[in-house]
PDB file of C-alpha atoms in Angstrom:
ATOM      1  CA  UNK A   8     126.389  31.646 -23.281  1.00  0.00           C
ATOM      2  CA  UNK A   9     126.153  29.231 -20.420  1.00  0.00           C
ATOM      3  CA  UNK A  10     122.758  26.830 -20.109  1.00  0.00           C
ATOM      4  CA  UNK A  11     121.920  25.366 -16.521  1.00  0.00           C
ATOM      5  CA  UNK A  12     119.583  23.403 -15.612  1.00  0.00           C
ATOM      6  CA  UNK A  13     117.541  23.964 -12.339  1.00  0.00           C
ATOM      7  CA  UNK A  14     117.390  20.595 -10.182  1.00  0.00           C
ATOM      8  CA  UNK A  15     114.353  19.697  -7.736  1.00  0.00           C
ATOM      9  CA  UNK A  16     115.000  17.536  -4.628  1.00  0.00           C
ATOM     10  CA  UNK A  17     113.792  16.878  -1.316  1.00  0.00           C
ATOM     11  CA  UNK A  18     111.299  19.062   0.675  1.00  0.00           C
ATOM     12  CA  UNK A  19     108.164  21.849  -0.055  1.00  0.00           C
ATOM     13  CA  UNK A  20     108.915  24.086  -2.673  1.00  0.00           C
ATOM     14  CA  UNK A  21     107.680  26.760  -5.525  1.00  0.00           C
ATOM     15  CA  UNK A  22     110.417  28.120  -7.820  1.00  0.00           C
ATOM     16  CA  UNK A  23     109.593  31.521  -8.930  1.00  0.00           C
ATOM     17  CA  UNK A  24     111.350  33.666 -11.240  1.00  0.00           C
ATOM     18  CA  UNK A  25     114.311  36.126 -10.724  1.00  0.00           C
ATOM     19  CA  UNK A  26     112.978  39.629  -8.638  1.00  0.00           C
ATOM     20  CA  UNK A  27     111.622  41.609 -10.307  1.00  0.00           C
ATOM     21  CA  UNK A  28     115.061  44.225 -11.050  1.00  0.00           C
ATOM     22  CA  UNK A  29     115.938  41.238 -12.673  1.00  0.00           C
ATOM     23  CA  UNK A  30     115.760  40.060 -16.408  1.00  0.00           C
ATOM     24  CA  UNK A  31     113.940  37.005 -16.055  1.00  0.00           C
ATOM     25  CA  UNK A  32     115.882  34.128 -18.064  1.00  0.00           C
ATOM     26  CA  UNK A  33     113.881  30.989 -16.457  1.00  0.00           C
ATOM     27  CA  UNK A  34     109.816  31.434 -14.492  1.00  0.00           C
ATOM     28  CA  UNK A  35     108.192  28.274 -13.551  1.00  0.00           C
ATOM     29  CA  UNK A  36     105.066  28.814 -11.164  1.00  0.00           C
ATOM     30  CA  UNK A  37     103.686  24.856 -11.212  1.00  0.00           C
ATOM     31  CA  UNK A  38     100.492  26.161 -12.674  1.00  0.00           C
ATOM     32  CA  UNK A  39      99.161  23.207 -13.308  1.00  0.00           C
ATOM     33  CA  UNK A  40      96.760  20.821 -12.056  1.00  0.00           C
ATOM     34  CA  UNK A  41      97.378  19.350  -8.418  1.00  0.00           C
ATOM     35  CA  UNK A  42      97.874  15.851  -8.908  1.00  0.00           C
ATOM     36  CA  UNK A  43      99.781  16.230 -11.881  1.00  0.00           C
ATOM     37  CA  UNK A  44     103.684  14.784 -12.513  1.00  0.00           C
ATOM     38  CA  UNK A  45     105.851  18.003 -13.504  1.00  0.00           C
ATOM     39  CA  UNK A  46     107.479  15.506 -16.177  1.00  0.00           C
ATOM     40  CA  UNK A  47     104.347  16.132 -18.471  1.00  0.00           C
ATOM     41  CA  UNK A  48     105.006  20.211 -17.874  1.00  0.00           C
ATOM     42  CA  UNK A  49     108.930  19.906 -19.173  1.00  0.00           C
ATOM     43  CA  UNK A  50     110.827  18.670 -16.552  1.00  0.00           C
ATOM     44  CA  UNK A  51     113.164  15.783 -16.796  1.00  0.00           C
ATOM     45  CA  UNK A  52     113.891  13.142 -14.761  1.00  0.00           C
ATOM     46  CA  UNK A  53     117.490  12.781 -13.497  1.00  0.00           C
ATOM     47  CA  UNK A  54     117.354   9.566 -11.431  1.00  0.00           C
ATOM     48  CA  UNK A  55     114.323   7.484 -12.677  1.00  0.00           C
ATOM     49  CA  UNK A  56     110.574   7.721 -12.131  1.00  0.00           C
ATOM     50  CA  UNK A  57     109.747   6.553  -8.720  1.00  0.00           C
ATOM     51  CA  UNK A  58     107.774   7.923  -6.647  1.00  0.00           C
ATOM     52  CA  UNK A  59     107.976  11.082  -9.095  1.00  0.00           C
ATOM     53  CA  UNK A  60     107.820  14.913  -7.913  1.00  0.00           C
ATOM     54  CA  UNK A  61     103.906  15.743  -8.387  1.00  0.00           C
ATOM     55  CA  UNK A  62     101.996  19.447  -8.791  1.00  0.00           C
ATOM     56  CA  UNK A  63     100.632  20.364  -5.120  1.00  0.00           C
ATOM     57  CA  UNK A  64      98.145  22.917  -4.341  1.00  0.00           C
ATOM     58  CA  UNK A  65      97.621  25.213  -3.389  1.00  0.00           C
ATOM     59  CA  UNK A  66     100.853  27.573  -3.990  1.00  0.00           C
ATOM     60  CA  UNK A  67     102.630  29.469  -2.063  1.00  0.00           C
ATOM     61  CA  UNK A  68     102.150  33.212  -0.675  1.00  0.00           C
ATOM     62  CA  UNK A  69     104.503  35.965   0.392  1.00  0.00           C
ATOM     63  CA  UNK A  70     103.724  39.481   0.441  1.00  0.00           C
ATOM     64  CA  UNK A  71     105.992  41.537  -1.638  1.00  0.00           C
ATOM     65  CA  UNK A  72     107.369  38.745  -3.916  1.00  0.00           C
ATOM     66  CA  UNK A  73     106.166  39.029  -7.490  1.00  0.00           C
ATOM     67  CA  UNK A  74     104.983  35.721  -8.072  1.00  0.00           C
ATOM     68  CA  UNK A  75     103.455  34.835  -4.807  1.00  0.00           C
ATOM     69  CA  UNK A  76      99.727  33.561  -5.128  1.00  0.00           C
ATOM     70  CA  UNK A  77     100.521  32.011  -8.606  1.00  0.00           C
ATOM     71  CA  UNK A  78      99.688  28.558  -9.550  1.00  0.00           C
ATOM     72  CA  UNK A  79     100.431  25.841  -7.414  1.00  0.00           C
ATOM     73  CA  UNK A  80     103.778  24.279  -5.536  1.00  0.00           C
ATOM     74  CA  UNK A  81     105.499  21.012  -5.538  1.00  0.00           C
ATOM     75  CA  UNK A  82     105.956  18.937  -1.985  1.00  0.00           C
ATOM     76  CA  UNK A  83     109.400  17.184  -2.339  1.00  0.00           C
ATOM     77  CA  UNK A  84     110.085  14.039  -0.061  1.00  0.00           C
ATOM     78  CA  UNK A  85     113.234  12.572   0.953  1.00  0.00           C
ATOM     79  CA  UNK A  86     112.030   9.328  -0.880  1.00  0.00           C
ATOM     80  CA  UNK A  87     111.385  10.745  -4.037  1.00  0.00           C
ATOM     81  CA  UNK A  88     113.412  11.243  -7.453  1.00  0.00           C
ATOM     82  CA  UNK A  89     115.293  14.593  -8.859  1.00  0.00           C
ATOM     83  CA  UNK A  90     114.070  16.776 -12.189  1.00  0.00           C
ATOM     84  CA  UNK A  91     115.585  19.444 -13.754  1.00  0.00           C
ATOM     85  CA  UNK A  92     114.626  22.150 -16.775  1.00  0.00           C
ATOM     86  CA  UNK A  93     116.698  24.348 -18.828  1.00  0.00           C
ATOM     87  CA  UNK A  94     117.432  28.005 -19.412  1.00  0.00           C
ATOM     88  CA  UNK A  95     120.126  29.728 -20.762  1.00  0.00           C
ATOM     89  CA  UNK A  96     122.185  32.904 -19.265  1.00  0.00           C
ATOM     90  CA  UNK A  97     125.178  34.845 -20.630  1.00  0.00           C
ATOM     91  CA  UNK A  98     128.006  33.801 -18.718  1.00  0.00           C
ATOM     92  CA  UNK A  99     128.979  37.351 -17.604  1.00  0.00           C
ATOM     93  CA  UNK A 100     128.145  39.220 -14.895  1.00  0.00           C
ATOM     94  CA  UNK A 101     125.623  37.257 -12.254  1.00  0.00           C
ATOM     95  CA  UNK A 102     122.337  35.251 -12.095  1.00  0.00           C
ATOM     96  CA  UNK A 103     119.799  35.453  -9.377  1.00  0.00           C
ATOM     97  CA  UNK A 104     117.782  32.318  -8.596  1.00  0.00           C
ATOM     98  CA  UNK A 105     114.941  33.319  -6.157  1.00  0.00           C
ATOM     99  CA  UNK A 106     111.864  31.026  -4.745  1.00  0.00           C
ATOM    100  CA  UNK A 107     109.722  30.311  -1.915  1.00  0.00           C
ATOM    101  CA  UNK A 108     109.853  27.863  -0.023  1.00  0.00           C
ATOM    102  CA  UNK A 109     108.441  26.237   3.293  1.00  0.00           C
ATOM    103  CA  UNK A 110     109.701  23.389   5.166  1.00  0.00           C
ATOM    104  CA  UNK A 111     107.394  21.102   7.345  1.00  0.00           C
ATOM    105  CA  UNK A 112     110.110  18.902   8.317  1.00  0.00           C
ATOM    106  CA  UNK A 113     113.579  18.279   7.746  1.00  0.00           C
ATOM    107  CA  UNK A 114     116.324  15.651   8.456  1.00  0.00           C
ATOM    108  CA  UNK A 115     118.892  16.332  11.333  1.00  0.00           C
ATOM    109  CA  UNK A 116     122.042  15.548   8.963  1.00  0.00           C
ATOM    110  CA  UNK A 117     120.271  17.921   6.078  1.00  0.00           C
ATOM    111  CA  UNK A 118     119.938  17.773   2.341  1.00  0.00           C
ATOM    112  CA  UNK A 119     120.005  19.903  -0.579  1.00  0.00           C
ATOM    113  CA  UNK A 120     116.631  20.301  -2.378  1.00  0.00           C
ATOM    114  CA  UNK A 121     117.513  22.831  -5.309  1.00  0.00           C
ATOM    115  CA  UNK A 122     120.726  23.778  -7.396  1.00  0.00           C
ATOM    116  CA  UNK A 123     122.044  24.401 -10.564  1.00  0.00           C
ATOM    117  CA  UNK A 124     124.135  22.044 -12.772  1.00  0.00           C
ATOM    118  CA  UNK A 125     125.726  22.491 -16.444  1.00  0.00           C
ATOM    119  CA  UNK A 126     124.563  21.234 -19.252  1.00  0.00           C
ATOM    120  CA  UNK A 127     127.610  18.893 -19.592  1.00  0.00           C
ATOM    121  CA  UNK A 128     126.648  17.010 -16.704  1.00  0.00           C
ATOM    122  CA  UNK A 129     123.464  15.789 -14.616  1.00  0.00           C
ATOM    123  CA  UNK A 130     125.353  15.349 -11.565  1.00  0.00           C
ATOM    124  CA  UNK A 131     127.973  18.283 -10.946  1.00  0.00           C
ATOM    125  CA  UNK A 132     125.694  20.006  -8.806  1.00  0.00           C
ATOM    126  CA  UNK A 133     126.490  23.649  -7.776  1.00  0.00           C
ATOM    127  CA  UNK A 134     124.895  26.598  -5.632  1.00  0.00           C
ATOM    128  CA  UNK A 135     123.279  23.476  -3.823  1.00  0.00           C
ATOM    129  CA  UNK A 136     120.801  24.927  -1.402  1.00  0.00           C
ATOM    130  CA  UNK A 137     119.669  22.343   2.202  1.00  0.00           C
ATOM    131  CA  UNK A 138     117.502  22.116   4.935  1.00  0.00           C
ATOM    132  CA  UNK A 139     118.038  20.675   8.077  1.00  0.00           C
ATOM    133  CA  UNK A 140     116.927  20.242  11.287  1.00  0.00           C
ATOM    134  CA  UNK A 141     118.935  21.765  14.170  1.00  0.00           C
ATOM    135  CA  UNK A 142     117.577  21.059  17.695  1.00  0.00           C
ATOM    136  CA  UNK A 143     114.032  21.813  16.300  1.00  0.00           C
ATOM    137  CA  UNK A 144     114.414  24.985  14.771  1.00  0.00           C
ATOM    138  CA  UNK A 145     115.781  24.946  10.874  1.00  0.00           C
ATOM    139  CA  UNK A 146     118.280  26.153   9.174  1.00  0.00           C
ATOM    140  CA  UNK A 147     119.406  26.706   5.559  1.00  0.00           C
ATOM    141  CA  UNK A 148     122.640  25.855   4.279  1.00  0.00           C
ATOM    142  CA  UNK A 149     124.555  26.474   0.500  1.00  0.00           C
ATOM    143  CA  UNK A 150     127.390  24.482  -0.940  1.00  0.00           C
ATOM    144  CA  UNK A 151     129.062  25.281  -3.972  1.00  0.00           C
ATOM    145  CA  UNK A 152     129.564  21.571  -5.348  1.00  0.00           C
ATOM    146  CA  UNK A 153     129.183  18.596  -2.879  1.00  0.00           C
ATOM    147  CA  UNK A 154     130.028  18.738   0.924  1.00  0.00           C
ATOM    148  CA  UNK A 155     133.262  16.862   0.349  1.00  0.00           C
ATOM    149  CA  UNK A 156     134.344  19.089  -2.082  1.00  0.00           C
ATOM    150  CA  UNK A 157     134.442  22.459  -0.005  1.00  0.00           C
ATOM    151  CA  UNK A 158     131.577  22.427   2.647  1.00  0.00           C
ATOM    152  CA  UNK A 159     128.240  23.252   3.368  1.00  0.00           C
ATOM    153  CA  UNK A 160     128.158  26.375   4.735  1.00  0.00           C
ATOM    154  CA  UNK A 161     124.727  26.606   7.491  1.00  0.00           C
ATOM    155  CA  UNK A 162     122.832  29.784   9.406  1.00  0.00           C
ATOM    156  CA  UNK A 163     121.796  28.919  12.862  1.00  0.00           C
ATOM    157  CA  UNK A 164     118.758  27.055  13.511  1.00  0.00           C
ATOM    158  CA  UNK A 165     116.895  30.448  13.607  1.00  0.00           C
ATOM    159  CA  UNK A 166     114.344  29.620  10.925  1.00  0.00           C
ATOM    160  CA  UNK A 167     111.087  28.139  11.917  1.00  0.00           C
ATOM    161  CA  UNK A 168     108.815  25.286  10.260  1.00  0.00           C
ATOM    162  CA  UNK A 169     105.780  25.792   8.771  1.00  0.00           C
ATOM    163  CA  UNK A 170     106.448  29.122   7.338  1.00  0.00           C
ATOM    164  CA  UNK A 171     106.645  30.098   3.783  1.00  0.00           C
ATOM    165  CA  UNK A 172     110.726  32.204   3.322  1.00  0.00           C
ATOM    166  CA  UNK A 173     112.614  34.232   0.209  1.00  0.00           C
ATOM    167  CA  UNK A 174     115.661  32.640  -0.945  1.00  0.00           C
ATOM    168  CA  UNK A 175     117.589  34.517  -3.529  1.00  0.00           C
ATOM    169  CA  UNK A 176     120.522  32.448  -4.995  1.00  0.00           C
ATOM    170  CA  UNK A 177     123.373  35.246  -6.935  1.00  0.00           C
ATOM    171  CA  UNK A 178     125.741  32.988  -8.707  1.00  0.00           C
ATOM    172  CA  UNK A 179     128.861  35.346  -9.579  1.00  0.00           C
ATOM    173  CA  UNK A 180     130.355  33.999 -12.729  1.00  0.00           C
ATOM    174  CA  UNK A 181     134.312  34.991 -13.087  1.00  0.00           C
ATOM    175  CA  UNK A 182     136.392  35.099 -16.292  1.00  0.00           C
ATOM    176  CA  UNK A 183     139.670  33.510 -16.179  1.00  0.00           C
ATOM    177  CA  UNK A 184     138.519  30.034 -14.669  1.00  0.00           C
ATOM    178  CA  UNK A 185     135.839  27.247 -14.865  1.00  0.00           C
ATOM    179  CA  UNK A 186     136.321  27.350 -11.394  1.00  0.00           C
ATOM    180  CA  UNK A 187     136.173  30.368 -10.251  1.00  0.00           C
ATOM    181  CA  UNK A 188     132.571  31.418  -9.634  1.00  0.00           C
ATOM    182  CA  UNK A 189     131.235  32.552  -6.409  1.00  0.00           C
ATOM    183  CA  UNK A 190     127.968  32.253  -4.878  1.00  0.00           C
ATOM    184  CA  UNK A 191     125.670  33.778  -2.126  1.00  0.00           C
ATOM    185  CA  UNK A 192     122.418  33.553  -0.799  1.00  0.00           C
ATOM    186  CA  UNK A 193     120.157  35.856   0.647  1.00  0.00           C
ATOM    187  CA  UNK A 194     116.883  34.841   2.541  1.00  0.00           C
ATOM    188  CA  UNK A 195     113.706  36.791   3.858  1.00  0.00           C
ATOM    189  CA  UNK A 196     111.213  36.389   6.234  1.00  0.00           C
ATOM    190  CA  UNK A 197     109.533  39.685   5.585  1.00  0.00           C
ATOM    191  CA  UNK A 198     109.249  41.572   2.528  1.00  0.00           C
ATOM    192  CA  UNK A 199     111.818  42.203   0.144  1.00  0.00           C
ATOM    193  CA  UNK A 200     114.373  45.255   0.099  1.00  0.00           C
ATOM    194  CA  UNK A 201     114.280  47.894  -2.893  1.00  0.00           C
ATOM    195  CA  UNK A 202     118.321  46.861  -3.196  1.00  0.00           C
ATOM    196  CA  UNK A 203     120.572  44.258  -2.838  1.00  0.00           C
ATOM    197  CA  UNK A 204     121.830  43.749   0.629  1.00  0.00           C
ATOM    198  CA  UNK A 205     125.586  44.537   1.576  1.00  0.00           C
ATOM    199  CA  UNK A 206     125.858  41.514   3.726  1.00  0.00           C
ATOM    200  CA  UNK A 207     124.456  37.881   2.325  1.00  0.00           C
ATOM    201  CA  UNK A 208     122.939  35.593   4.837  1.00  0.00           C
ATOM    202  CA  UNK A 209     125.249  32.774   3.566  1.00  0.00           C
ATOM    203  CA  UNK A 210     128.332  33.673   1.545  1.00  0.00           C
ATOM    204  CA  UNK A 211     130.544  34.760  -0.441  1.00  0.00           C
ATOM    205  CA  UNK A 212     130.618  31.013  -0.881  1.00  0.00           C
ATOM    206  CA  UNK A 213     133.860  30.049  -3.186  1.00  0.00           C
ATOM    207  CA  UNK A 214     136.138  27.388  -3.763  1.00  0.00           C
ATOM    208  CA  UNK A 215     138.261  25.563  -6.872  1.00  0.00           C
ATOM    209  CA  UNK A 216     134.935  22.956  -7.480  1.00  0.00           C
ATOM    210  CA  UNK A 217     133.361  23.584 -10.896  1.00  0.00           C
TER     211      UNK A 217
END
């Protein structure tokens, strides 16, 4: 069994659980009230308590996706602190980390505002999912530890602000290595497909970082 903890940064987001051909391991809709810190609703706060990650309403919407109209969201700033919660996973096999999200804005050198990270560490960051800007449009990027330590790997600019995407995260986990796992990411604009696409949007991602 493998625990990871799911890791809140920067931007406008509502984590939703795995789709629905999915076992759900881990389902967090913010339903809470607006105004409220998610550190009262089981998060935990990775790099202090300033200017801390609050409930925002109202939640997100996207036709198709299972939990879309559900409780609330949470608007991330590039100011703010990090949080994470637990769930655990066989570590076998493959994991699928899906949310909405909508950016309003985004920095032109990008950041990563979700990821996963073991339960042996609160910094070893992996499947690290950013935003940027890129001459106005946006575009999404995935890393599979930090930049330095294989790359972030970006789509064009071809995304647009203001409106509310699918990102499905699948981390692969492979036997044999701690450092072996592979990663891909699959976003949506419109609807959701009855399978699994042949092609990710970004990926396979891989590399030797844990």
């Amino acid at each position: 069994m493998k625990t990871f903890y799911i890791i809140a940064l920067i931007l406008f987001i509502n984590f939703g659980a795995k789709l629905s051909f999915s076992q759900v391991l881990f389902d967090e809709n913010f339903n809470y009230p607006a105004g409220d810190s998610i550190g009262a609703h089981g998060w935990n706060w990775n790099t202090g308590t300033t200017n801390t990650i609050l409930v925002t309403a109202p939640g997100l919407s996207y036709s198709g996706y299972p939990l879309s109209g559900i409780g609330n969201s949470c608007r991330l700033r590039n100011n703010g602190n990090d949080a994470y919660k637990g769930f655990t996973a066989d570590s076998i096999g493959a994991i699928y980390f899906s949310f909405m999200v909508k950016v309003d804005s985004a920095k032109s050198a990008g950041d990563y505002f979700a990821a996963l990270i073991p339960p042996t560490s609160t910094t070893l960051y992996t499947a690290r999912f950013y935003a940027k800007d890129s001459l106005g449009g946006l575009a999404f990027g995935l890393s599979k530890s930090t930049a330095g330590a294989g790359g972030i790997f970006y789509t064009g600019g071809n995304y647009t602000l203001g409106t509310t995407y699918v990102v499905v995260i699948k981390y692969i986990f492979n036997t044999g290595s701690t450092t072996d796992d592979v990663m891909n990411v699959y976003i949506f604009s419109a609807g959701l497909p009855a399978t699994e696409p042949v092609s990710p949007t970004i990926g396979p991602v891989t590399g030797t970082a844990n």
